[in-house]
């Protein structure tokens, strides 16, 4: 680990210098400006919080195993699901793919030596950690019981839990997200290698670009909202408090103006990952490059105009509700364009059924279910029935958690050789995929049934007729947790005992595969020049 | 800056060029685009406050028409002139940096910083006056007696909530601006910046103009309701 480039050159057969061993010691990691190391630090931190949020979810599922509230008190249960949601949304899903995988891969894909602002990149990481400390403080100082949405006036005037520290944590995390967005947006504009035109950019870059636009435009709105709410709770300024003449629905509008677009911050990078893995493992040019690229931008744009579908039963006017319903349907169009393009890419490709491809196909299944169940929720009159039921819970877990998590696992496997220089064991990974995939569906498909039959969300006791669906869901969740642990084990094992990764193990054409695995400290031996698009695979061009 | 020296192996580079850029032009263009993107997020950050203002004014038009009279128009107008002046001197500081007249640039920065301080001093007197009169946000409002009905029907406390939040967040930006302007002065004093490397000065200038611009909207919205 401590060998420098000089040592390696002197010994002749020593390990070649790469970004992992270029500088020894933990201090060199904590002060690094290298986007790859920052991405690795993000990945480790995010996965740690994913573990915390996941254990909270398992506690929620354990309580729901029986219809009686026999494990936790109602107050504890409220805190469990709130903290699960807050940790998963603010600490895990928002930065999950862009800040970790995106940070590592994007400059490599662009043929750049780093992101545009390396110091800002490190600052974003530490701002993230700082915000995360507030969340950890919230966790240990009495928890949070408002739901991750912080609805007023409960959050401002009534809750006895640690709302203020959670608000400050989310506020600080927002700035980490904004600065990452600024950094990535400028990187895409200004750091591309010679010859890398906009239409030769890998689709993952297009997705990250659209994501960064949302981060810049939406996050500041929730930042000021949380700022106002902090003053509301500590000083009592009254803007969201009906007892002082304020308007709680205004808070809901503000909150969802960010929090709807933010689901696209989570899922657009996932789309980008799938565009890469589906093409590279079909050995075929992606179907509808322009359509996929521009549909990312379209989703980002339309996503700003749909927040009102979270307020269908808030007293918002029927006209506003109808318009929001219509625009929400509009998001389905660019999303469907993507799904159809991915399926058309598979068509007559020479498909490589490796682990990455299995997670890609798993994503397609899960995201299609998640997307289609969004339609009855976008429809004004059916949503009035389904609002605040487990149908909604299942829907957003299918898109946010299933979609994003399957894409994150997919991305970790796909770029694992690039990041670590090691190959994982496909023979173990494939059966684990089936465990993860089947248990995931076992967890959330029953929730659609329970929800459509009237099971409300956020209750720790429920009618016995729903017990069968909750039992299936809880068993699925436990197996899902087991599957994720197995992934962790075999990936860590690959670090210790895995075969050394060859250069370009998947025969990719995008620039990140044109350097060694793992890359040297400054990414490329010389300045790479892009001569053709990333999906012009020779196998299908000759066919 | 230090990383440039560390990795500057290709020679003939500007000493301030970071290792991961091809050229100073690329670096300046990236810095400028980054700043504009940051200013866009600033606009949306304040946008939330402006939306809150619109919502509250729409709900309580009569309150807004009476409560604004407790604000001092002369003080607000004076501060407007002060900030406009500081924007001018900031623009001149950028120009003198481009022309490599560091002495003049430093002087213009000093005037800008003094204007910012004057702005904050005037704000201090305005705020203490409101505190003294009990014209405070939300539940702390003691400007005059309100019964339970008046509290939700007139809601003067909400006008002052909006006033303090908007001018407070803006004032915070002025204070941050003072810090960044001082940092620029120190760097100019060390002999940093030249005609090929002035994007830091230019970017702080853009920030300062935005802070000025937001006040240009705050002043009429809060002080000149009628």
Coordinates of C-alpha atoms in Angstrom, one line a residue, chain A:
Chain A
X1 CA 0.0 0.0 0.0
X2 CA 2.8 2.4 0.8
X3 CA 4.8 1.9 -2.4
X4 CA 5.3 5.1 -4.3
X5 CA 5.8 5.3 -8.0
X6 CA 9.6 5.4 -7.4
X7 CA 9.5 2.2 -5.4
X8 CA 7.4 0.4 -8.0
X9 CA 9.7 1.6 -10.8
X10 CA 12.8 0.5 -8.9
X11 CA 11.6 -3.0 -8.0
X12 CA 10.4 -3.5 -11.6
X13 CA 7.6 -5.9 -10.7
X14 CA 6.0 -3.9 -7.8
X15 CA 2.4 -2.8 -7.8
X16 CA 2.0 0.0 -10.3
X17 CA 1.1 3.5 -8.9
X18 CA -2.5 4.2 -8.8
X19 CA -4.8 6.6 -7.0
X20 CA -5.3 4.2 -4.1
X21 CA -1.6 3.8 -3.3
X22 CA -0.2 7.1 -4.6
X23 CA -0.2 8.7 -1.1
X24 CA -0.1 6.5 2.0
X25 CA -1.9 7.1 5.3
X26 CA -5.4 8.0 6.4
X27 CA -4.4 11.7 6.5
X28 CA -3.7 11.7 2.8
X29 CA -7.3 10.4 2.3
X30 CA -9.0 13.0 4.6
X31 CA -7.2 15.9 2.9
X32 CA -7.3 14.6 -0.6
X33 CA -8.5 16.7 -3.5
X34 CA -8.7 13.7 -5.8
X35 CA -12.3 13.2 -7.0
X36 CA -11.8 9.4 -6.9
X37 CA -10.8 9.3 -3.3
X38 CA -13.5 11.8 -2.4
X39 CA -16.0 9.5 -4.2
X40 CA -14.8 6.5 -2.2
X41 CA -15.1 8.4 1.1
X42 CA -18.7 9.4 0.1
X43 CA -19.5 5.8 -0.8
X44 CA -18.3 4.4 2.5
X45 CA -20.1 7.1 4.5
X46 CA -23.3 6.8 2.5
X47 CA -23.3 3.0 2.9
X48 CA -22.8 3.4 6.7
X49 CA -25.9 5.5 6.9
X50 CA -27.7 3.1 4.6
X51 CA -27.0 0.4 7.2
X52 CA -28.4 2.7 10.0
X53 CA -31.5 3.6 8.0
X54 CA -31.9 -0.1 6.9
X55 CA -31.8 -1.3 10.5
X56 CA -34.5 1.2 11.4
X57 CA -36.6 -0.1 8.5
X58 CA -36.2 -3.7 9.8
X59 CA -37.3 -2.5 13.3
X60 CA -40.4 -1.0 11.6
X61 CA -41.1 -4.2 9.8
X62 CA -40.6 -6.2 12.9
X63 CA -43.3 -4.1 14.7
X64 CA -45.7 -4.7 11.8
X65 CA -45.2 -8.4 11.8
X66 CA -48.3 -8.7 14.0
X67 CA -51.4 -6.5 14.0
X68 CA -50.9 -5.6 17.6
X69 CA -48.5 -3.0 18.7
X70 CA -46.4 -5.4 20.7
X71 CA -42.8 -4.4 20.2
X72 CA -42.6 -0.7 20.5
X73 CA -44.7 2.1 22.0
X74 CA -46.5 4.3 19.4
X75 CA -44.1 7.1 20.1
X76 CA -41.1 4.9 19.5
X77 CA -42.7 3.6 16.3
X78 CA -43.2 7.2 15.1
X79 CA -39.6 7.9 15.7
X80 CA -38.4 4.7 14.0
X81 CA -40.2 5.4 10.7
X82 CA -39.3 9.1 10.8
X83 CA -35.7 8.5 11.3
X84 CA -35.7 5.8 8.7
X85 CA -37.2 8.2 6.2
X86 CA -35.0 11.2 7.1
X87 CA -31.8 9.2 7.1
X88 CA -32.6 7.4 3.8
X89 CA -33.7 10.6 2.0
X90 CA -31.3 13.2 3.2
X91 CA -28.2 11.1 3.9
X92 CA -28.5 8.2 1.5
X93 CA -30.6 8.5 -1.5
X94 CA -29.9 12.2 -2.5
X95 CA -26.1 11.8 -2.6
X96 CA -26.2 8.0 -3.2
X97 CA -25.2 7.8 -6.9
X98 CA -24.0 11.3 -7.9
X99 CA -21.7 12.1 -5.0
X100 CA -20.1 8.6 -4.8
X101 CA -20.1 6.8 -8.1
X102 CA -20.7 10.0 -10.1
X103 CA -17.7 11.7 -8.4
X104 CA -15.4 8.8 -9.2
X105 CA -16.6 8.1 -12.7
X106 CA -17.7 11.5 -14.2
X107 CA -14.2 13.1 -14.7
X108 CA -12.9 9.9 -16.0
X109 CA -15.7 9.6 -18.5
X110 CA -15.0 13.2 -19.6
X111 CA -11.3 12.5 -20.0
X112 CA -10.6 15.2 -17.4
X113 CA -8.0 15.1 -14.6
X114 CA -10.5 16.1 -11.9
X115 CA -13.8 17.9 -11.4
X116 CA -13.8 21.7 -12.0
X117 CA -13.4 22.6 -8.3
X118 CA -11.6 19.9 -6.4
X119 CA -11.4 21.8 -3.1
X120 CA -15.1 22.6 -3.3
X121 CA -15.7 18.9 -3.9
X122 CA -13.8 18.1 -0.6
X123 CA -15.7 20.9 1.1
X124 CA -19.0 19.3 0.0
X125 CA -18.0 16.1 1.6
X126 CA -17.2 17.7 4.9
X127 CA -20.4 19.8 4.8
X128 CA -22.2 16.5 4.3
X129 CA -20.4 14.9 7.3
X130 CA -21.2 18.0 9.3
X131 CA -24.9 17.8 8.4
X132 CA -24.8 14.1 9.1
X133 CA -23.5 14.8 12.7
X134 CA -26.6 16.8 13.3
X135 CA -28.7 13.9 12.2
X136 CA -26.7 11.5 14.4
X137 CA -27.3 14.0 17.3
X138 CA -31.0 13.9 16.5
X139 CA -30.9 10.1 16.6
X140 CA -29.3 9.9 20.1
X141 CA -31.0 13.0 21.7
X142 CA -34.6 11.8 21.7
X143 CA -35.2 11.1 18.0
X144 CA -37.6 12.7 15.6
X145 CA -41.3 11.9 15.3
X146 CA -42.6 14.4 12.7
X147 CA -42.3 12.2 9.7
X148 CA -39.4 13.1 7.3
X149 CA -41.7 15.8 5.8
X150 CA -41.6 18.0 8.9
X151 CA -45.2 19.1 8.4
X152 CA -46.3 22.2 10.4
X153 CA -47.7 23.1 12.9
X154 CA -46.8 19.7 14.5
X155 CA -43.1 20.1 13.8
X156 CA -43.0 23.8 14.8
X157 CA -45.2 23.9 17.9
X158 CA -46.1 20.5 19.2
X159 CA -43.4 17.8 18.8
X160 CA -41.2 17.2 21.8
X161 CA -38.5 15.4 19.8
X162 CA -35.3 16.9 18.4
X163 CA -36.8 18.7 15.5
X164 CA -34.4 21.7 15.5
X165 CA -31.2 19.6 15.1
X166 CA -32.8 17.5 12.3
X167 CA -33.8 20.8 10.5
X168 CA -30.3 22.2 10.8
X169 CA -28.9 18.8 9.6
X170 CA -31.1 18.8 6.6
X171 CA -30.3 22.5 5.9
X172 CA -26.6 21.8 6.0
X173 CA -26.9 18.6 3.9
X174 CA -28.8 20.8 1.3
X175 CA -25.7 23.0 0.8
X176 CA -23.5 20.0 0.3
X177 CA -25.9 18.9 -2.4
X178 CA -26.0 22.4 -4.0
X179 CA -22.3 22.7 -4.1
X180 CA -21.9 19.2 -5.7
X181 CA -24.5 20.3 -8.3
X182 CA -22.6 23.5 -9.1
X183 CA -19.4 21.5 -9.3
X184 CA -20.7 18.8 -11.6
X185 CA -22.6 21.2 -13.8
X186 CA -19.5 23.3 -14.5
X187 CA -17.4 20.1 -14.9
X188 CA -19.6 18.9 -17.7
X189 CA -19.6 22.3 -19.4
X190 CA -15.9 23.1 -19.1
X191 CA -13.8 19.9 -18.5
X192 CA -14.6 17.7 -21.5
X193 CA -11.7 16.1 -23.4
X194 CA -11.0 17.3 -26.9
X195 CA -13.5 15.6 -29.3
X196 CA -16.0 14.8 -26.5
X197 CA -19.0 16.7 -27.9
X198 CA -22.3 16.8 -26.1
X199 CA -23.7 14.0 -28.3
X200 CA -20.7 11.8 -27.6
X201 CA -21.1 12.1 -23.9
X202 CA -22.0 8.9 -22.1
X203 CA -25.7 9.0 -21.0
X204 CA -24.6 8.7 -17.4
X205 CA -23.1 12.2 -17.8
X206 CA -26.3 13.5 -19.3
X207 CA -28.2 12.1 -16.3
X208 CA -25.7 13.7 -13.8
X209 CA -25.9 17.0 -15.7
X210 CA -29.7 17.0 -15.4
X211 CA -29.4 16.1 -11.7
X212 CA -27.1 18.9 -11.0
X213 CA -29.5 21.4 -12.6
X214 CA -32.2 20.2 -10.2
X215 CA -29.8 20.4 -7.2
X216 CA -29.0 24.0 -8.1
X217 CA -32.6 25.1 -8.7
X218 CA -34.6 23.1 -6.1
X219 CA -32.4 22.6 -3.1
X220 CA -32.1 26.3 -2.1
X221 CA -35.9 26.5 -1.8
X222 CA -36.0 23.7 0.8
X223 CA -33.0 25.3 2.4
X224 CA -34.9 28.6 3.0
X225 CA -38.0 26.6 4.0
X226 CA -36.1 24.7 6.7
X227 CA -34.4 27.9 7.8
X228 CA -37.8 29.5 8.3
X229 CA -39.1 26.4 10.0
X230 CA -36.1 26.5 12.4
X231 CA -37.0 30.1 13.3
X232 CA -40.7 29.0 13.5
X233 CA -39.8 26.3 16.1
X234 CA -37.2 28.2 18.1
X235 CA -38.5 31.8 18.0
X236 CA -42.1 31.3 16.9
X237 CA -42.2 33.7 13.9
X238 CA -45.6 32.3 12.9
X239 CA -45.4 32.2 9.1
X240 CA -46.4 28.5 9.0
X241 CA -48.4 28.5 12.2
X242 CA -52.3 28.9 11.9
X243 CA -52.5 30.0 15.6
X244 CA -50.5 33.1 14.6
X245 CA -52.3 33.7 11.3
X246 CA -49.7 31.8 9.3
X247 CA -50.3 29.2 6.6
X248 CA -49.3 25.5 7.1
X249 CA -50.2 24.7 3.5
X250 CA -47.6 27.2 2.4
X251 CA -45.0 25.0 4.1
X252 CA -46.3 22.0 2.2
X253 CA -46.0 23.9 -1.1
X254 CA -42.4 25.0 -0.2
X255 CA -41.4 21.6 1.0
X256 CA -42.7 19.7 -2.1
X257 CA -41.3 22.3 -4.5
X258 CA -38.0 20.8 -3.5
X259 CA -39.0 17.3 -2.4
X260 CA -40.7 16.3 -5.5
X261 CA -37.8 17.3 -7.8
X262 CA -35.5 15.7 -5.4
X263 CA -36.8 12.3 -6.3
X264 CA -35.4 13.0 -9.7
X265 CA -32.1 13.9 -8.1
X266 CA -32.2 10.4 -6.7
X267 CA -33.5 8.5 -9.8
X268 CA -32.0 10.4 -12.8
X269 CA -28.4 9.2 -11.9
X270 CA -29.9 5.7 -11.6
X271 CA -31.3 6.0 -15.1
X272 CA -27.8 7.1 -16.3
X273 CA -26.3 4.0 -14.7
X274 CA -28.8 1.7 -16.5
X275 CA -28.2 3.4 -19.8
X276 CA -24.5 2.5 -19.5
X277 CA -24.9 -1.0 -18.3
X278 CA -27.7 -2.0 -20.7
X279 CA -25.7 -0.9 -23.7
X280 CA -22.3 -2.3 -22.7
X281 CA -23.8 -5.7 -21.8
X282 CA -25.9 -5.8 -24.9
X283 CA -22.8 -5.0 -27.0
X284 CA -25.0 -2.7 -29.0
X285 CA -25.5 1.0 -29.6
X286 CA -28.0 2.4 -27.1
X287 CA -31.4 2.8 -28.8
X288 CA -32.5 6.4 -29.0
X289 CA -29.4 8.2 -27.6
X290 CA -30.9 11.7 -28.2
X291 CA -34.2 10.6 -26.8
X292 CA -32.7 9.3 -23.6
X293 CA -30.4 12.3 -23.2
X294 CA -33.1 14.9 -23.7
X295 CA -35.7 12.9 -21.7
X296 CA -33.4 13.4 -18.7
X297 CA -33.5 17.1 -19.2
X298 CA -37.3 16.9 -19.8
X299 CA -37.8 15.0 -16.6
X300 CA -35.7 17.6 -14.7
X301 CA -37.8 20.4 -16.2
X302 CA -41.3 18.9 -15.9
X303 CA -40.4 17.7 -12.4
X304 CA -40.5 21.2 -11.2
X305 CA -44.2 21.6 -12.1
X306 CA -45.8 18.7 -10.3
X307 CA -45.3 19.3 -6.6
X308 CA -49.0 19.9 -6.1
X309 CA -49.8 16.2 -6.5
X310 CA -48.6 15.9 -2.9
X311 CA -51.3 18.3 -1.8
X312 CA -54.4 16.8 -3.5
X313 CA -56.2 16.5 -0.1
X314 CA -54.7 19.6 1.5
X315 CA -57.4 22.0 0.5
X316 CA -55.7 23.1 -2.7
X317 CA -58.2 24.2 -5.3
X318 CA -59.7 21.6 -7.6
X319 CA -58.5 23.5 -10.6
X320 CA -54.9 23.5 -9.3
X321 CA -55.3 19.8 -8.4
X322 CA -56.4 19.0 -11.9
X323 CA -53.6 20.9 -13.5
X324 CA -51.0 19.2 -11.3
X325 CA -52.6 15.9 -12.0
X326 CA -52.2 16.5 -15.8
X327 CA -48.6 17.7 -15.6
X328 CA -47.7 14.7 -13.4
X329 CA -49.0 12.4 -16.1
X330 CA -46.7 14.3 -18.4
X331 CA -43.6 13.1 -16.5
X332 CA -44.6 9.5 -17.5
X333 CA -43.8 10.3 -21.2
X334 CA -40.1 11.0 -20.9
X335 CA -39.8 8.2 -18.4
X336 CA -41.5 5.7 -20.7
X337 CA -39.2 6.9 -23.5
X338 CA -36.3 5.8 -21.4
X339 CA -37.7 2.4 -20.5
X340 CA -38.7 1.6 -24.0
X341 CA -35.3 2.7 -25.3
X342 CA -33.6 0.4 -22.8
X343 CA -35.8 -2.5 -23.9
X344 CA -35.1 -1.7 -27.5
X345 CA -31.4 -1.8 -26.8
X346 CA -31.7 -5.3 -25.6
X347 CA -33.6 -6.3 -28.7
X348 CA -31.2 -8.3 -30.9
X349 CA -28.2 -7.4 -28.8
X350 CA -25.7 -10.1 -27.8
X351 CA -26.6 -10.0 -24.2
X352 CA -24.0 -10.8 -21.5
X353 CA -25.8 -12.2 -18.5
X354 CA -23.3 -11.2 -15.9
X355 CA -24.2 -9.8 -12.4
X356 CA -24.3 -6.2 -13.7
X357 CA -26.8 -7.2 -16.4
X358 CA -29.0 -9.0 -13.9
X359 CA -29.2 -6.0 -11.7
X360 CA -29.9 -3.9 -14.8
X361 CA -32.8 -6.2 -15.8
X362 CA -33.9 -6.2 -12.1
X363 CA -34.0 -2.4 -12.2
X364 CA -36.2 -2.5 -15.3
X365 CA -38.7 -4.8 -13.6
X366 CA -38.8 -2.8 -10.4
X367 CA -38.8 0.6 -12.0
X368 CA -41.5 -0.3 -14.4
X369 CA -43.7 -1.4 -11.5
X370 CA -42.8 1.7 -9.6
X371 CA -43.5 3.9 -12.6
X372 CA -46.8 2.4 -13.5
X373 CA -48.2 2.5 -9.9
X374 CA -47.4 6.2 -10.0
X375 CA -50.2 6.7 -12.5
X376 CA -53.1 6.0 -10.2
X377 CA -51.5 8.3 -7.7
X378 CA -51.1 11.0 -10.3
X379 CA -54.8 10.7 -11.1
X380 CA -56.7 13.1 -8.8
X381 CA -59.7 11.0 -8.0
X382 CA -57.9 7.6 -7.4
X383 CA -55.3 9.4 -5.3
X384 CA -57.9 10.7 -2.9
X385 CA -58.6 7.0 -2.2
X386 CA -55.0 5.9 -2.1
X387 CA -53.5 8.9 -0.4
X388 CA -51.6 8.0 2.8
X389 CA -52.0 4.3 2.4
X390 CA -49.5 1.5 1.9
X391 CA -50.0 1.8 -1.8
X392 CA -48.1 5.1 -1.7
X393 CA -45.5 3.6 0.5
X394 CA -45.0 0.7 -1.9
X395 CA -44.9 3.0 -4.9
X396 CA -42.2 5.3 -3.6
X397 CA -40.2 2.4 -2.3
X398 CA -40.3 0.9 -5.8
X399 CA -39.1 4.0 -7.5
X400 CA -36.9 5.7 -4.9
X401 CA -35.5 2.8 -3.0
X402 CA -35.8 -0.1 -5.4
X403 CA -34.9 2.0 -8.5
X404 CA -32.0 3.9 -6.9
X405 CA -30.7 1.0 -4.8
X406 CA -30.7 -1.5 -7.6
X407 CA -28.9 1.0 -9.8
X408 CA -26.4 1.8 -7.1
X409 CA -25.7 -1.9 -6.6
X410 CA -25.5 -2.3 -10.3
X411 CA -23.1 0.7 -10.6
X412 CA -20.9 -0.6 -7.7
X413 CA -20.5 -3.9 -9.5
X414 CA -20.0 -2.3 -12.9
X415 CA -17.3 0.1 -11.8
X416 CA -15.9 -2.1 -9.0
X417 CA -12.9 -3.1 -11.1
X418 CA -12.3 0.5 -11.9
X419 CA -12.6 1.7 -8.4
X420 CA -10.8 -1.1 -6.5
X421 CA -8.7 -2.8 -9.2
X422 CA -10.3 -6.2 -8.1
X423 CA -12.8 -8.5 -9.7
X424 CA -15.7 -9.8 -7.6
X425 CA -16.8 -13.4 -7.7
X426 CA -19.6 -13.7 -10.3
X427 CA -20.5 -17.2 -9.1
X428 CA -21.5 -15.9 -5.7
X429 CA -22.9 -12.6 -6.9
X430 CA -25.5 -14.2 -9.3
X431 CA -27.4 -16.3 -6.7
X432 CA -27.3 -13.4 -4.3
X433 CA -28.9 -11.3 -7.0
X434 CA -31.9 -13.7 -7.0
X435 CA -32.2 -13.5 -3.2
X436 CA -32.1 -9.7 -3.3
X437 CA -34.5 -9.4 -6.2
X438 CA -37.1 -11.9 -5.0
X439 CA -37.0 -10.7 -1.4
X440 CA -37.3 -7.1 -2.6
X441 CA -40.5 -7.9 -4.4
X442 CA -41.8 -10.0 -1.6
X443 CA -41.4 -7.0 0.7
X444 CA -43.2 -4.4 -1.4
X445 CA -45.6 -6.1 -3.7
X446 CA -47.9 -7.1 -0.7
X447 CA -47.9 -3.5 0.4
X448 CA -49.7 -2.5 -2.8
X449 CA -52.5 -5.0 -2.0
X450 CA -52.7 -3.9 1.6
X451 CA -52.7 -0.3 0.7
X452 CA -55.3 -0.5 -2.0
X453 CA -57.6 -2.3 0.5
X454 CA -57.2 0.7 2.9
X455 CA -54.2 0.0 5.1
X456 CA -53.0 3.5 6.2
X457 CA -49.4 4.3 6.5
X458 CA -47.6 5.4 9.7
X459 CA -49.7 3.2 12.1
X460 CA -48.1 0.7 14.5
X461 CA -51.3 -1.2 15.1
X462 CA -53.7 -2.2 12.3
X463 CA -56.7 -4.4 11.5
X464 CA -56.1 -8.1 11.6
X465 CA -57.2 -8.5 8.0
X466 CA -54.0 -6.9 6.8
X467 CA -51.8 -9.2 8.8
X468 CA -51.1 -11.7 6.0
X469 CA -49.7 -8.9 3.8
X470 CA -47.6 -7.4 6.5
X471 CA -46.2 -10.9 7.5
X472 CA -45.1 -11.5 3.9
X473 CA -43.6 -8.0 3.7
X474 CA -41.7 -8.4 7.0
X475 CA -40.3 -11.8 6.0
X476 CA -39.3 -10.3 2.6
X477 CA -37.6 -7.4 4.3
X478 CA -35.5 -9.6 6.6
X479 CA -34.4 -11.7 3.6
X480 CA -33.6 -8.5 1.7
X481 CA -31.5 -7.3 4.5
X482 CA -29.7 -10.7 4.5
X483 CA -29.1 -10.4 0.8
X484 CA -27.6 -6.9 1.1
X485 CA -25.2 -8.2 3.8
X486 CA -24.1 -11.0 1.5
X487 CA -23.3 -8.4 -1.2
X488 CA -21.2 -6.5 1.3
X489 CA -19.4 -9.7 2.3
X490 CA -18.4 -10.9 -1.2
X491 CA -17.4 -7.3 -2.2
X492 CA -15.2 -7.0 0.8
X493 CA -13.9 -10.5 0.2
X494 CA -13.0 -9.4 -3.4
X495 CA -10.9 -6.6 -1.9
X496 CA -8.9 -9.1 0.1
X497 CA -8.8 -12.1 -2.3
X498 CA -10.3 -11.0 -5.6
X499 CA -8.4 -11.5 -8.9
X500 CA -6.6 -8.4 -10.1
X501 CA -8.8 -6.5 -12.6
X502 CA -7.5 -6.4 -16.2
X503 CA -7.7 -3.1 -18.1
X504 CA -11.2 -2.6 -19.4
X505 CA -12.7 -5.8 -18.2
X506 CA -16.1 -5.2 -19.8
X507 CA -14.7 -4.0 -23.1
X508 CA -16.2 -0.5 -22.7
X509 CA -15.7 2.3 -25.1
X510 CA -16.3 5.3 -22.9
X511 CA -13.2 7.0 -21.6
X512 CA -13.2 5.8 -18.1
X513 CA -12.3 2.3 -19.4
X514 CA -9.4 3.6 -21.5
X515 CA -7.2 4.0 -18.4
X516 CA -5.8 1.4 -16.1
X517 CA -8.0 -0.3 -13.3
X518 CA -7.6 1.4 -10.9
X519 CA -6.6 4.7 -12.6
X520 CA -3.4 6.6 -11.8
X521 CA -3.7 9.6 -9.6
X522 CA -4.3 12.1 -12.4
X523 CA -6.6 9.6 -14.3
X524 CA -4.8 9.2 -17.6
X525 CA -1.2 8.8 -18.7
X526 CA -1.7 11.5 -21.4
X527 CA -4.6 13.7 -22.5
X528 CA -7.2 11.3 -23.9
X529 CA -8.9 12.4 -27.1
X530 CA -12.4 11.3 -27.9
X531 CA -12.8 10.1 -31.5
X532 CA -16.2 8.4 -31.5
X533 CA -19.3 7.9 -29.3
X534 CA -19.4 5.6 -26.3
X535 CA -21.8 3.0 -27.7
X536 CA -20.3 2.2 -31.1
X537 CA -19.5 -1.4 -30.2
X538 CA -17.7 -3.2 -33.1
X539 CA -19.7 -6.4 -32.5
X540 CA -23.0 -5.0 -33.7
X541 CA -21.5 -2.5 -36.2
X542 CA -20.2 -5.4 -38.2
X543 CA -23.4 -7.5 -37.8

